[in-house]
Amino acid sequence: MKKSSKILIAVVIVIAVLAVIYRAVNRAPSADLTANEQLLQILEDGGCAECHSADPKLPFYANWPIAKSLITKHIVDGYATFDIMPFEEALTNGTAPNEVDLAKVERCLSDGSMPLAQYYLVHWGSSVTGAKEAIALEAVRQLRAQFYPNTLAAAEFANEPIRPIPDSVPFDEKKAALGNILYHDTRLSADGTVSCATCHGLTTGGVDNKRYSEGIKGQLGGVNAPTVYNAVFNFVQFWDGRAATLAEQAGGPPLNPVEMGCSSFDEIVARLSEDKEFVKEFTAVYPEGLSQATITDAIGEFEKTLVTPNSAFDRYLKGDKTAMTADQIEGYALFKEYNCATCHAGVNMGGLTYELMGQRDNYFEDRDLTLKSGLTDGDNGRWAQTGVERDRYRFKTPGLRNVALTYPYYHDGSVKTLSEAINKMARFQVGRKISAADNKKVESFLNALTGEYNGVVLTNTNGNSAEEAAAKTEAAPAAEE
């Protein structure tokens, strides 16, 4: 036998042996395990917690010269984008996992992006085989159906990461009516010039379309005003999450020296108490009378009414195939392909987690280069509340409902148009360059997210897009001197 033939036979034997070993160490979880237990085993086999946790379990070669820097980078990047421990704890305890965590795990399993090739080439049992993928995705489907049942969607969309907005959420009608009055009442500000609606106008998309809102005495805030529409679906309020409820959020601006400037709620109560008719109306609903607790509770009840269902996208998810155009349907597919639907998941398409601004590239460095805008206190994000370094530059993900109307964009209001926002998200959050054609289709999809308020399609008196607003400004006659 020729030497070359012997070598070939030896190679074939080695490959066959390695294949047997690979199959032996990379088995799918036992069918005797529960779906949660199977998913946990797949995540553990994949070594997910070795990068996606605060206390990673390092492999034996972690301190080898070449491996050390690469592993360190993977851990830093992995933990910055996703802490998997709360998800694994939920699986263990049988409690509800975060809806975004579900979407992230589902996406990684579907596209094969995790575990990284550098990892599974060394850890043979870690790669996700077809059998493992099927088991894991079924577990995700069951978890979503159990904890986030998509009862409004058509059967084919029941497992989508995004759910239609319901027509309403439970609220107290009488309290909400009082909250409506207070929401529009400038007596909540020290000089009687600013109300909640000043920065969160109901005819302007729930925002004011300014980079920074203007409070009393012309003072400017440090972050862009988020929309009040659909805020009821957020897991916390404010960009940095400093309010746990709508009522708690309503108590912030009146006492903020830049926004409404009151020294205390006693000051507000004193002013409102002069209105005997309002006091009578208020105490009929709140016998305990005017106080910070009752005022903010009423405003919070009113804000529960600010939901905007029945967008073209909602109707599409409910089974109306004609509700969206072909470009919008393709735009939704691209929205998921570019991983947008992982963080922008749930009913509000966001508002469920804190995410790092600049996961794949340095957003703030680029902003400084283009706008000559250095770091501000508003850029600290969640860190301002926790002091935990991982939370620096991490913000509550904004909901994307009615996003065409809520320009400018991002926590700093630095991005004027949807097209620019899409480009920057692809670059800084996903690490990809999006083509002009794909950008246009994603933007078309985002325009399908405008819903209805009180049965009427939401519009913005400033302009139904940033471009329209700019055109109106240019066309307006110059002010007389």
Short mmCIF file of C-alpha atoms in Angstrom, two decimals:
data_model
loop_
_atom_site.label_atom_id
_atom_site.label_comp_id
_atom_site.label_asym_id
_atom_site.label_seq_id
_atom_site.Cartn_x
_atom_site.Cartn_y
_atom_site.Cartn_z
CA MET A 1 0.00 0.00 0.00
CA LYS A 2 1.29 3.40 -0.92
CA LYS A 3 2.32 5.79 1.85
CA SER A 4 -0.20 8.39 0.66
CA SER A 5 -3.02 5.85 0.91
CA LYS A 6 -2.01 4.95 4.46
CA ILE A 7 -2.02 8.63 5.43
CA LEU A 8 -5.46 9.09 3.90
CA ILE A 9 -6.83 6.08 5.74
CA ALA A 10 -5.34 7.35 9.00
CA VAL A 11 -6.93 10.77 8.49
CA VAL A 12 -10.31 9.19 7.80
CA ILE A 13 -10.01 7.06 10.95
CA VAL A 14 -9.08 10.10 13.06
CA ILE A 15 -12.02 12.08 11.66
CA ALA A 16 -14.37 9.18 12.37
CA VAL A 17 -13.10 8.85 15.94
CA LEU A 18 -13.42 12.60 16.50
CA ALA A 19 -16.96 12.53 15.12
CA VAL A 20 -17.89 9.76 17.56
CA ILE A 21 -16.37 11.72 20.45
CA TYR A 22 -18.15 14.90 19.32
CA ARG A 23 -21.52 13.16 19.23
CA ALA A 24 -20.86 11.63 22.63
CA VAL A 25 -20.05 14.92 24.34
CA ASN A 26 -22.63 17.05 22.51
CA ARG A 27 -25.83 15.20 23.21
CA ALA A 28 -29.21 16.89 23.43
CA PRO A 29 -30.71 17.07 26.95
CA SER A 30 -32.71 14.10 28.16
CA ALA A 31 -36.41 14.06 27.29
CA ASP A 32 -37.05 13.24 30.96
CA LEU A 33 -36.14 16.83 31.91
CA THR A 34 -38.65 19.66 31.93
CA ALA A 35 -38.47 22.25 29.16
CA ASN A 36 -36.85 24.72 31.57
CA GLU A 37 -34.29 22.15 32.67
CA GLN A 38 -33.48 21.28 29.07
CA LEU A 39 -32.95 24.94 28.18
CA LEU A 40 -30.79 25.44 31.26
CA GLN A 41 -28.61 22.49 30.30
CA ILE A 42 -28.16 23.81 26.76
CA LEU A 43 -27.17 27.23 28.11
CA GLU A 44 -24.76 25.64 30.57
CA ASP A 45 -23.29 23.36 27.89
CA GLY A 46 -22.82 26.45 25.73
CA GLY A 47 -20.79 28.16 28.44
CA CYS A 48 -23.02 31.24 28.29
CA ALA A 49 -22.33 32.27 31.88
CA GLU A 50 -18.58 32.26 31.19
CA CYS A 51 -19.01 35.60 29.40
CA HIS A 52 -22.50 36.81 30.24
CA SER A 53 -22.25 37.18 34.02
CA ALA A 54 -20.61 39.31 36.66
CA ASP A 55 -18.67 36.33 38.02
CA PRO A 56 -17.61 34.28 34.97
CA LYS A 57 -16.32 30.74 35.32
CA LEU A 58 -13.10 30.93 33.34
CA PRO A 59 -11.83 27.99 31.26
CA PHE A 60 -8.53 26.30 32.14
CA TYR A 61 -6.63 28.16 29.42
CA ALA A 62 -7.87 31.64 30.38
CA ASN A 63 -4.44 32.90 31.44
CA TRP A 64 -2.49 31.56 28.50
CA PRO A 65 -0.67 34.45 26.75
CA ILE A 66 -2.60 34.46 23.49
CA ALA A 67 -5.94 33.45 24.96
CA LYS A 68 -6.01 35.93 27.84
CA SER A 69 -6.63 39.13 25.87
CA LEU A 70 -9.21 37.49 23.62
CA ILE A 71 -11.11 35.94 26.52
CA THR A 72 -11.03 39.21 28.45
CA LYS A 73 -12.56 41.03 25.48
CA HIS A 74 -15.27 38.41 25.08
CA ILE A 75 -16.16 38.65 28.76
CA VAL A 76 -16.26 42.45 28.76
CA ASP A 77 -18.38 42.56 25.60
CA GLY A 78 -20.59 39.67 26.65
CA TYR A 79 -21.44 40.99 30.10
CA ALA A 80 -21.99 44.50 28.75
CA THR A 81 -24.66 43.31 26.33
CA PHE A 82 -26.39 40.62 28.39
CA ASP A 83 -26.31 39.40 31.99
CA ILE A 84 -27.72 35.90 31.67
CA MET A 85 -27.95 35.13 35.38
CA PRO A 86 -31.45 36.61 35.98
CA PHE A 87 -32.70 34.55 33.04
CA GLU A 88 -31.18 31.33 34.38
CA GLU A 89 -32.56 32.09 37.86
CA ALA A 90 -36.03 32.50 36.37
CA LEU A 91 -35.70 29.13 34.63
CA THR A 92 -34.60 27.51 37.88
CA ASN A 93 -37.36 29.09 39.97
CA GLY A 94 -40.13 28.76 37.42
CA THR A 95 -40.77 32.51 37.42
CA ALA A 96 -41.29 34.92 34.53
CA PRO A 97 -38.08 35.68 32.63
CA ASN A 98 -37.67 39.17 31.23
CA GLU A 99 -39.33 39.45 27.83
CA VAL A 100 -36.19 40.97 26.31
CA ASP A 101 -34.02 38.20 27.75
CA LEU A 102 -36.29 35.69 26.04
CA ALA A 103 -35.90 37.53 22.75
CA LYS A 104 -32.11 37.69 23.10
CA VAL A 105 -31.76 33.99 23.84
CA GLU A 106 -34.14 33.12 21.01
CA ARG A 107 -32.21 35.26 18.55
CA CYS A 108 -28.82 33.79 19.45
CA LEU A 109 -30.19 30.28 19.10
CA SER A 110 -31.86 31.04 15.77
CA ASP A 111 -28.93 32.74 14.05
CA GLY A 112 -26.18 30.55 15.52
CA SER A 113 -24.23 33.56 16.76
CA MET A 114 -23.58 31.94 20.13
CA PRO A 115 -21.47 30.34 21.36
CA LEU A 116 -18.61 31.91 19.47
CA ALA A 117 -16.64 29.66 17.14
CA GLN A 118 -13.44 30.26 19.14
CA TYR A 119 -15.24 28.77 22.13
CA TYR A 120 -16.96 25.71 20.70
CA LEU A 121 -13.89 24.65 18.72
CA VAL A 122 -12.22 24.07 22.09
CA HIS A 123 -15.31 23.05 24.09
CA TRP A 124 -16.81 20.39 21.87
CA GLY A 125 -20.02 19.94 23.82
CA SER A 126 -20.92 23.60 23.66
CA SER A 127 -22.07 24.11 20.08
CA VAL A 128 -25.81 24.18 19.46
CA THR A 129 -26.74 21.23 17.26
CA GLY A 130 -29.97 21.12 15.31
CA ALA A 131 -31.53 18.94 18.00
CA LYS A 132 -30.48 21.33 20.77
CA GLU A 133 -31.75 24.33 18.83
CA ALA A 134 -35.17 22.76 18.33
CA ILE A 135 -35.47 21.88 22.02
CA ALA A 136 -34.32 25.33 23.18
CA LEU A 137 -36.58 27.26 20.81
CA GLU A 138 -39.55 25.18 21.88
CA ALA A 139 -38.73 25.99 25.52
CA VAL A 140 -38.62 29.70 24.65
CA ARG A 141 -41.97 29.39 22.88
CA GLN A 142 -43.52 27.73 25.93
CA LEU A 143 -42.14 30.38 28.28
CA ARG A 144 -43.47 33.17 26.07
CA ALA A 145 -46.89 31.52 25.87
CA GLN A 146 -46.98 30.99 29.64
CA PHE A 147 -45.85 34.40 30.85
CA TYR A 148 -46.56 36.71 27.89
CA PRO A 149 -49.54 35.17 26.09
CA ASN A 150 -50.06 36.90 22.77
CA THR A 151 -53.84 36.57 22.84
CA LEU A 152 -54.51 39.47 20.47
CA ALA A 153 -52.27 38.19 17.67
CA ALA A 154 -53.22 35.80 14.90
CA ALA A 155 -52.02 32.24 15.48
CA GLU A 156 -49.12 32.60 13.05
CA PHE A 157 -47.79 35.59 15.04
CA ALA A 158 -48.44 34.23 18.53
CA ASN A 159 -44.72 33.62 19.13
CA GLU A 160 -43.50 36.99 17.86
CA PRO A 161 -41.28 38.99 20.27
CA ILE A 162 -43.66 41.96 19.84
CA ARG A 163 -47.33 41.99 20.89
CA PRO A 164 -50.19 44.22 19.76
CA ILE A 165 -51.22 47.07 22.04
CA PRO A 166 -54.51 46.32 23.83
CA ASP A 167 -57.40 48.74 23.36
CA SER A 168 -57.07 49.82 26.99
CA VAL A 169 -55.63 48.89 30.37
CA PRO A 170 -57.54 48.93 33.66
CA PHE A 171 -57.82 52.39 35.23
CA ASP A 172 -60.09 54.34 37.59
CA GLU A 173 -62.24 56.60 35.42
CA LYS A 174 -62.94 59.24 38.07
CA LYS A 175 -59.32 59.45 39.18
CA ALA A 176 -58.16 59.62 35.57
CA ALA A 177 -60.54 62.54 34.91
CA LEU A 178 -58.93 64.48 37.76
CA GLY A 179 -55.51 63.45 36.49
CA ASN A 180 -56.35 64.86 33.07
CA ILE A 181 -57.06 68.25 34.66
CA LEU A 182 -53.86 68.17 36.70
CA TYR A 183 -51.78 66.99 33.74
CA HIS A 184 -52.68 70.19 31.90
CA ASP A 185 -52.56 72.49 34.96
CA THR A 186 -49.71 75.04 35.07
CA ARG A 187 -50.32 75.53 38.80
CA LEU A 188 -48.06 72.53 39.31
CA SER A 189 -45.12 74.79 38.41
CA ALA A 190 -43.64 77.52 40.59
CA ASP A 191 -44.33 80.39 38.19
CA GLY A 192 -47.49 79.05 36.59
CA THR A 193 -45.97 78.63 33.13
CA VAL A 194 -45.31 74.89 32.81
CA SER A 195 -47.59 71.86 32.97
CA CYS A 196 -46.94 68.18 32.26
CA ALA A 197 -48.38 68.77 28.80
CA THR A 198 -45.84 71.50 28.08
CA CYS A 199 -43.12 68.90 27.48
CA HIS A 200 -45.39 65.92 26.82
CA GLY A 201 -48.07 67.34 24.55
CA LEU A 202 -50.84 64.98 23.55
CA THR A 203 -51.07 66.62 20.12
CA THR A 204 -47.32 66.31 19.51
CA GLY A 205 -46.69 62.61 20.00
CA GLY A 206 -46.45 62.84 23.79
CA VAL A 207 -43.23 64.88 23.50
CA ASP A 208 -42.27 68.46 22.62
CA ASN A 209 -40.01 67.66 19.64
CA LYS A 210 -37.15 69.62 21.18
CA ARG A 211 -33.69 68.26 21.88
CA TYR A 212 -34.00 69.39 25.50
CA SER A 213 -37.24 70.52 27.09
CA GLU A 214 -37.64 74.05 28.39
CA GLY A 215 -38.69 74.45 32.00
CA ILE A 216 -39.39 77.52 34.11
CA LYS A 217 -37.37 80.64 33.40
CA GLY A 218 -36.24 79.19 30.08
CA GLN A 219 -34.00 76.56 31.68
CA LEU A 220 -33.14 73.49 29.61
CA GLY A 221 -33.23 69.93 30.89
CA GLY A 222 -30.36 67.50 30.46
CA VAL A 223 -32.08 64.72 28.48
CA ASN A 224 -34.67 64.43 25.74
CA ALA A 225 -38.27 64.18 26.95
CA PRO A 226 -39.59 60.63 26.37
CA THR A 227 -43.13 60.16 25.13
CA VAL A 228 -45.92 59.77 27.65
CA TYR A 229 -47.94 57.60 25.28
CA ASN A 230 -47.83 53.91 26.24
CA ALA A 231 -45.58 54.68 29.23
CA VAL A 232 -47.85 52.39 31.22
CA PHE A 233 -46.11 49.45 29.53
CA ASN A 234 -42.60 50.49 30.64
CA PHE A 235 -41.04 48.54 33.48
CA VAL A 236 -39.75 51.79 35.01
CA GLN A 237 -40.00 55.48 34.12
CA PHE A 238 -37.36 58.05 33.09
CA TRP A 239 -34.27 57.23 31.04
CA ASP A 240 -32.38 56.28 34.21
CA GLY A 241 -35.27 54.36 35.76
CA ARG A 242 -35.51 56.47 38.89
CA ALA A 243 -39.29 56.06 39.13
CA ALA A 244 -40.89 52.66 39.54
CA THR A 245 -44.45 53.74 38.72
CA LEU A 246 -46.35 56.34 36.73
CA ALA A 247 -47.41 58.03 39.97
CA GLU A 248 -43.84 58.18 41.21
CA GLN A 249 -42.76 59.63 37.87
CA ALA A 250 -45.46 62.31 38.12
CA GLY A 251 -43.93 63.49 41.39
CA GLY A 252 -40.53 64.24 39.86
CA PRO A 253 -40.90 67.22 37.49
CA PRO A 254 -42.87 69.49 39.87
CA LEU A 255 -39.97 69.44 42.35
CA ASN A 256 -37.21 69.62 39.75
CA PRO A 257 -35.66 73.12 39.90
CA VAL A 258 -35.10 73.17 36.14
CA GLU A 259 -38.47 71.77 35.06
CA MET A 260 -41.30 73.08 37.26
CA GLY A 261 -39.34 74.45 40.19
CA CYS A 262 -41.63 73.98 43.20
CA SER A 263 -40.02 73.77 46.63
CA SER A 264 -42.46 71.12 47.86
CA PHE A 265 -45.87 69.65 47.16
CA ASP A 266 -47.20 71.70 50.07
CA GLU A 267 -46.70 74.71 47.80
CA ILE A 268 -48.72 73.04 45.04
CA VAL A 269 -51.45 71.94 47.43
CA ALA A 270 -51.76 75.50 48.74
CA ARG A 271 -52.28 76.88 45.23
CA LEU A 272 -54.79 74.22 44.24
CA SER A 273 -56.67 74.63 47.53
CA GLU A 274 -57.59 78.17 46.53
CA ASP A 275 -59.79 76.65 43.81
CA LYS A 276 -62.79 75.65 45.94
CA GLU A 277 -64.68 74.04 43.06
CA PHE A 278 -61.70 71.84 42.18
CA VAL A 279 -61.17 70.89 45.84
CA LYS A 280 -64.82 69.82 46.05
CA GLU A 281 -64.48 67.74 42.90
CA PHE A 282 -61.19 66.25 44.07
CA THR A 283 -62.32 65.26 47.58
CA ALA A 284 -65.36 63.52 46.13
CA VAL A 285 -62.91 61.04 44.60
CA TYR A 286 -60.10 61.30 47.16
CA PRO A 287 -61.72 61.86 50.58
CA GLU A 288 -58.26 62.26 52.12
CA GLY A 289 -57.86 65.44 50.09
CA LEU A 290 -55.02 67.03 48.15
CA SER A 291 -51.51 65.73 48.82
CA GLN A 292 -48.47 64.62 46.89
CA ALA A 293 -49.73 61.04 47.02
CA THR A 294 -53.23 61.81 45.72
CA ILE A 295 -52.13 64.34 43.09
CA THR A 296 -49.54 62.01 41.59
CA ASP A 297 -51.89 59.03 41.84
CA ALA A 298 -54.50 60.91 39.79
CA ILE A 299 -51.96 61.88 37.13
CA GLY A 300 -50.72 58.30 37.02
CA GLU A 301 -54.28 57.04 36.50
CA PHE A 302 -54.72 59.49 33.63
CA GLU A 303 -51.48 58.34 32.02
CA LYS A 304 -52.84 54.78 32.02
CA THR A 305 -55.37 56.00 29.47
CA LEU A 306 -52.66 57.17 27.07
CA VAL A 307 -52.39 53.95 25.07
CA THR A 308 -52.36 53.99 21.27
CA PRO A 309 -53.65 50.71 19.81
CA ASN A 310 -54.68 49.81 16.29
CA SER A 311 -51.59 50.85 14.36
CA ALA A 312 -51.10 49.28 10.94
CA PHE A 313 -48.58 46.94 12.56
CA ASP A 314 -51.04 45.94 15.30
CA ARG A 315 -53.68 45.16 12.69
CA TYR A 316 -51.11 43.13 10.74
CA LEU A 317 -50.20 41.09 13.82
CA LYS A 318 -53.90 40.48 14.41
CA GLY A 319 -54.17 38.90 10.97
CA ASP A 320 -54.96 41.75 8.56
CA LYS A 321 -52.45 41.05 5.80
CA THR A 322 -53.46 44.25 3.97
CA ALA A 323 -52.70 46.54 6.92
CA MET A 324 -49.03 47.00 5.98
CA THR A 325 -47.40 47.57 2.62
CA ALA A 326 -44.93 45.13 1.10
CA ASP A 327 -42.05 47.43 2.07
CA GLN A 328 -43.32 47.63 5.65
CA ILE A 329 -43.63 43.86 5.91
CA GLU A 330 -40.10 43.46 4.57
CA GLY A 331 -39.00 46.24 6.92
CA TYR A 332 -40.31 44.24 9.88
CA ALA A 333 -38.33 41.21 8.72
CA LEU A 334 -35.22 43.41 8.50
CA PHE A 335 -36.03 44.89 11.91
CA LYS A 336 -35.71 41.39 13.32
CA GLU A 337 -32.74 40.45 11.14
CA TYR A 338 -30.76 43.43 12.46
CA ASN A 339 -31.59 42.31 16.03
CA CYS A 340 -33.75 45.38 16.73
CA ALA A 341 -36.59 43.21 18.07
CA THR A 342 -34.40 41.79 20.83
CA CYS A 343 -34.28 45.02 22.88
CA HIS A 344 -37.37 46.61 21.30
CA ALA A 345 -39.66 43.74 22.29
CA GLY A 346 -42.97 43.48 24.10
CA VAL A 347 -46.13 45.55 23.74
CA ASN A 348 -44.34 48.91 23.68
CA MET A 349 -41.42 47.65 21.58
CA GLY A 350 -39.03 48.70 24.33
CA GLY A 351 -39.16 50.00 27.87
CA LEU A 352 -38.34 46.61 29.41
CA THR A 353 -34.60 46.74 30.11
CA TYR A 354 -31.61 49.02 30.50
CA GLU A 355 -29.22 48.75 27.58
CA LEU A 356 -25.72 50.10 27.01
CA MET A 357 -25.51 52.94 24.52
CA GLY A 358 -22.67 51.96 22.22
CA GLN A 359 -22.49 48.16 22.50
CA ARG A 360 -20.41 47.71 19.34
CA ASP A 361 -18.81 51.12 18.83
CA ASN A 362 -18.22 54.24 20.91
CA TYR A 363 -21.32 56.36 20.45
CA PHE A 364 -20.18 59.21 22.69
CA GLU A 365 -16.81 59.53 21.01
CA ASP A 366 -18.52 59.79 17.64
CA ARG A 367 -21.03 62.31 18.97
CA ASP A 368 -18.20 64.47 20.24
CA LEU A 369 -16.53 64.38 16.83
CA THR A 370 -19.68 65.28 14.91
CA LEU A 371 -21.47 67.64 17.30
CA LYS A 372 -18.57 68.80 19.47
CA SER A 373 -20.67 67.65 22.40
CA GLY A 374 -18.73 66.35 25.39
CA LEU A 375 -20.13 64.07 28.06
CA THR A 376 -22.91 65.43 30.27
CA ASP A 377 -24.53 64.30 33.50
CA GLY A 378 -27.44 63.06 31.40
CA ASP A 379 -25.12 60.63 29.63
CA ASN A 380 -24.49 58.66 32.82
CA GLY A 381 -27.84 56.90 32.52
CA ARG A 382 -28.70 54.27 35.11
CA TRP A 383 -25.36 54.81 36.86
CA ALA A 384 -26.74 58.07 38.31
CA GLN A 385 -29.11 55.97 40.41
CA THR A 386 -27.00 52.92 41.25
CA GLY A 387 -23.37 54.03 41.22
CA VAL A 388 -22.58 50.64 39.65
CA GLU A 389 -19.98 51.10 36.92
CA ARG A 390 -21.67 48.62 34.57
CA ASP A 391 -24.69 50.95 34.55
CA ARG A 392 -22.79 53.94 33.19
CA TYR A 393 -24.14 54.92 29.73
CA ARG A 394 -26.96 52.40 30.20
CA PHE A 395 -30.50 53.63 29.59
CA LYS A 396 -34.03 52.32 29.67
CA THR A 397 -34.71 51.28 26.09
CA PRO A 398 -37.25 53.67 24.58
CA GLY A 399 -40.49 52.27 23.22
CA LEU A 400 -40.85 52.64 19.47
CA ARG A 401 -44.60 53.09 19.28
CA ASN A 402 -45.48 56.29 17.35
CA VAL A 403 -41.74 56.80 16.80
CA ALA A 404 -42.25 58.76 13.57
CA LEU A 405 -43.88 61.50 15.68
CA THR A 406 -41.43 61.59 18.60
CA TYR A 407 -38.36 63.14 16.98
CA PRO A 408 -35.60 64.01 17.82
CA TYR A 409 -34.20 60.70 19.01
CA TYR A 410 -32.03 59.07 21.70
CA HIS A 411 -31.61 60.13 25.31
CA ASP A 412 -29.69 63.22 24.21
CA GLY A 413 -32.03 64.23 21.40
CA SER A 414 -29.03 64.48 19.10
CA VAL A 415 -30.49 62.55 16.15
CA LYS A 416 -33.01 64.45 14.04
CA THR A 417 -34.46 61.84 11.69
CA LEU A 418 -35.53 58.20 11.72
CA SER A 419 -33.16 57.38 8.88
CA GLU A 420 -30.19 58.70 10.85
CA ALA A 421 -31.37 56.90 13.98
CA ILE A 422 -31.55 53.60 12.08
CA ASN A 423 -28.04 54.04 10.68
CA LYS A 424 -26.59 54.82 14.09
CA MET A 425 -28.40 51.97 15.83
CA ALA A 426 -27.06 49.51 13.28
CA ARG A 427 -23.53 50.80 13.76
CA PHE A 428 -23.34 51.41 17.50
CA GLN A 429 -25.68 48.74 18.86
CA VAL A 430 -25.46 45.92 16.30
CA GLY A 431 -22.06 46.48 14.72
CA ARG A 432 -23.35 46.39 11.17
CA LYS A 433 -23.63 48.83 8.30
CA ILE A 434 -27.16 48.97 6.96
CA SER A 435 -27.71 49.60 3.27
CA ALA A 436 -29.74 52.57 2.07
CA ALA A 437 -32.39 50.20 0.68
CA ASP A 438 -32.71 48.31 3.97
CA ASN A 439 -32.76 51.57 5.92
CA LYS A 440 -35.65 52.84 3.83
CA LYS A 441 -37.67 49.65 4.41
CA VAL A 442 -37.04 49.67 8.16
CA GLU A 443 -38.11 53.32 8.26
CA SER A 444 -41.25 52.41 6.33
CA PHE A 445 -41.98 49.75 8.96
CA LEU A 446 -41.44 52.23 11.80
CA ASN A 447 -44.00 54.50 10.18
CA ALA A 448 -46.49 51.65 10.55
CA LEU A 449 -46.21 51.92 14.35
CA THR A 450 -48.34 55.06 14.69
CA GLY A 451 -51.48 54.11 16.59
CA GLU A 452 -54.79 55.66 17.57
CA TYR A 453 -55.70 57.68 20.65
CA ASN A 454 -59.38 57.68 21.58
CA GLY A 455 -60.16 56.10 18.22
CA VAL A 456 -58.37 58.73 16.13
CA VAL A 457 -55.04 58.19 14.36
CA LEU A 458 -52.34 60.00 16.30
CA THR A 459 -50.80 62.99 14.54
CA ASN A 460 -48.29 65.67 15.45
CA THR A 461 -49.19 69.33 14.99
CA ASN A 462 -45.48 70.14 14.69
CA GLY A 463 -45.21 67.75 11.74
CA ASN A 464 -45.79 64.04 11.30
CA SER A 465 -42.08 63.48 10.71
CA ALA A 466 -38.88 65.37 11.39
CA GLU A 467 -38.65 66.22 7.70
CA GLU A 468 -42.20 67.58 7.64
CA ALA A 469 -41.53 69.66 10.75
CA ALA A 470 -38.39 71.11 9.17
CA ALA A 471 -40.30 71.97 6.00
CA LYS A 472 -43.02 73.73 8.00
CA THR A 473 -40.39 75.74 9.84
CA GLU A 474 -38.72 76.80 6.60
CA ALA A 475 -42.06 77.76 5.06
CA ALA A 476 -43.20 79.80 8.06
CA PRO A 477 -43.03 83.59 7.53
CA ALA A 478 -40.26 85.39 9.38
CA ALA A 479 -41.35 86.99 12.64
CA GLU A 480 -41.88 90.73 12.49
CA GLU A 481 -39.32 92.78 14.32
#
